[in-house]
Amino acid sequence: MESHETGKCGLNTQRQPPQFNRQYQDRLFKAIFGREEHKDWLLSLYNALNGSSYTDPSAIEINTIEGIIYVTMKNDISFLIDSQLNLYEQQSSYNPNMPLRGLMYFSQLYQKYISKQRKDIYSSALLKIPTPQFIVIYTGSTELDDVKELKLSDSFEVPDTSGRFEWTATVVNISRGHSLKLLEQCPPLRDYAVYVSRIKGNVAAGMTKEDAVNEAMEYSIEHNLLNGYFLEQKMEVLNMSLTEFDQEEYDRNRFEEGKEAGIAEGERKTALQNARNLLYMKLGSIEQIAQATQLSVDEVLHLQEEMSVGGCTDR
């Protein structure tokens, strides 16, 4: 029989520490708050964070960005409500670079918003955009206050206190013992925090990762957390919590997507060149050129402006 070295309490000291799917907390967070069928939970979270009292979940428009650009820059949940553009990120480890990441996310979100609204960024009229709010829901072990403001200016190599170039990420700590009032005001967030905290506590007590997750799952079902969600979606949540991230398969999938993206980029370059030719020869109106090349009117106007600056529109 194979022998194993044991410690004073009879525990196997050769046991390797459990390796969880590192993404399970944010995957679960997005599944709970980022789906159309769970808008009422997202509205509850928004109300608790903002001290508001909205009651109509249909007032929320989820506009989360999905795509290859967010392989390492994931965008958990973004949504519009009452002319406010919100981005909610879940983080299980402390990251002081969230303001910079948020700035990059929001540039994409605003580009998407402006394109959808068919607004002209080159107009002489002031373009109105939704007010941004960036919230980071933190569940890590680094000790933080209940709320911590991270500012973009903290990253500047040359200190700047003017406030002219600022972007803020509000980190809300929901680890055990923190933000109790917020969790009381938002039961879905409280139940999410209980599940995550229970797994961490089980691991600290020496359970294997499978036992830690299964115990947390049974507890969540027994106590009807998230109004039965853990019972209804048991297999999905277990899969999120236990399935390891397959980097090799992920890279293969991204490679195939990259090939498709490359083809699309080639088609776009051709469309832009065709539009330049039509503008140079003055064949058709801006709208007609846009329709012929499948570009937006704004894109054709931008091309026209570039060519005008470069002196290419006059024959």
Tab-separated table of N, CA and C in Angstrom, residues 119-128 298 301 305:
chain	number	residue	atom	x	y	z
A	119	LYS	N	-24.804	59.191	-34.459
A	119	LYS	CA	-24.429	60.564	-34.160
A	119	LYS	C	-23.114	60.902	-34.848
A	120	ASP	N	-22.939	62.162	-35.161
A	120	ASP	CA	-21.781	62.628	-35.907
A	120	ASP	C	-20.797	63.303	-34.965
A	121	ILE	N	-19.664	62.634	-34.720
A	121	ILE	CA	-18.682	63.166	-33.791
A	121	ILE	C	-17.965	64.400	-34.355
A	122	TYR	N	-18.094	64.625	-35.668
A	122	TYR	CA	-17.456	65.775	-36.305
A	122	TYR	C	-18.402	66.961	-36.449
A	123	SER	N	-19.587	66.846	-35.867
A	123	SER	CA	-20.570	67.930	-35.944
A	123	SER	C	-20.102	69.139	-35.138
A	124	SER	N	-20.551	70.314	-35.542
A	124	SER	CA	-20.220	71.534	-34.797
A	124	SER	C	-21.040	71.643	-33.510
A	125	ALA	N	-22.100	70.851	-33.421
A	125	ALA	CA	-22.927	70.842	-32.206
A	125	ALA	C	-22.309	69.920	-31.153
A	126	LEU	N	-22.463	70.270	-29.872
A	126	LEU	CA	-21.927	69.460	-28.785
A	126	LEU	C	-22.648	68.115	-28.737
A	127	LEU	N	-21.895	67.047	-28.763
A	127	LEU	CA	-22.460	65.699	-28.731
A	127	LEU	C	-22.672	65.264	-27.280
A	128	LYS	N	-23.908	64.950	-26.921
A	128	LYS	CA	-24.240	64.508	-25.573
A	128	LYS	C	-24.093	62.989	-25.479
A	298	ASP	N	-20.718	58.609	-41.392
A	298	ASP	CA	-19.653	59.235	-40.612
A	298	ASP	C	-18.282	58.829	-41.124
A	301	LEU	N	-17.616	60.671	-44.369
A	301	LEU	CA	-17.323	62.069	-44.061
A	301	LEU	C	-15.915	62.236	-43.505
A	305	GLU	N	-12.839	64.393	-45.095
A	305	GLU	CA	-12.086	65.389	-44.341
A	305	GLU	C	-10.588	65.110	-44.420
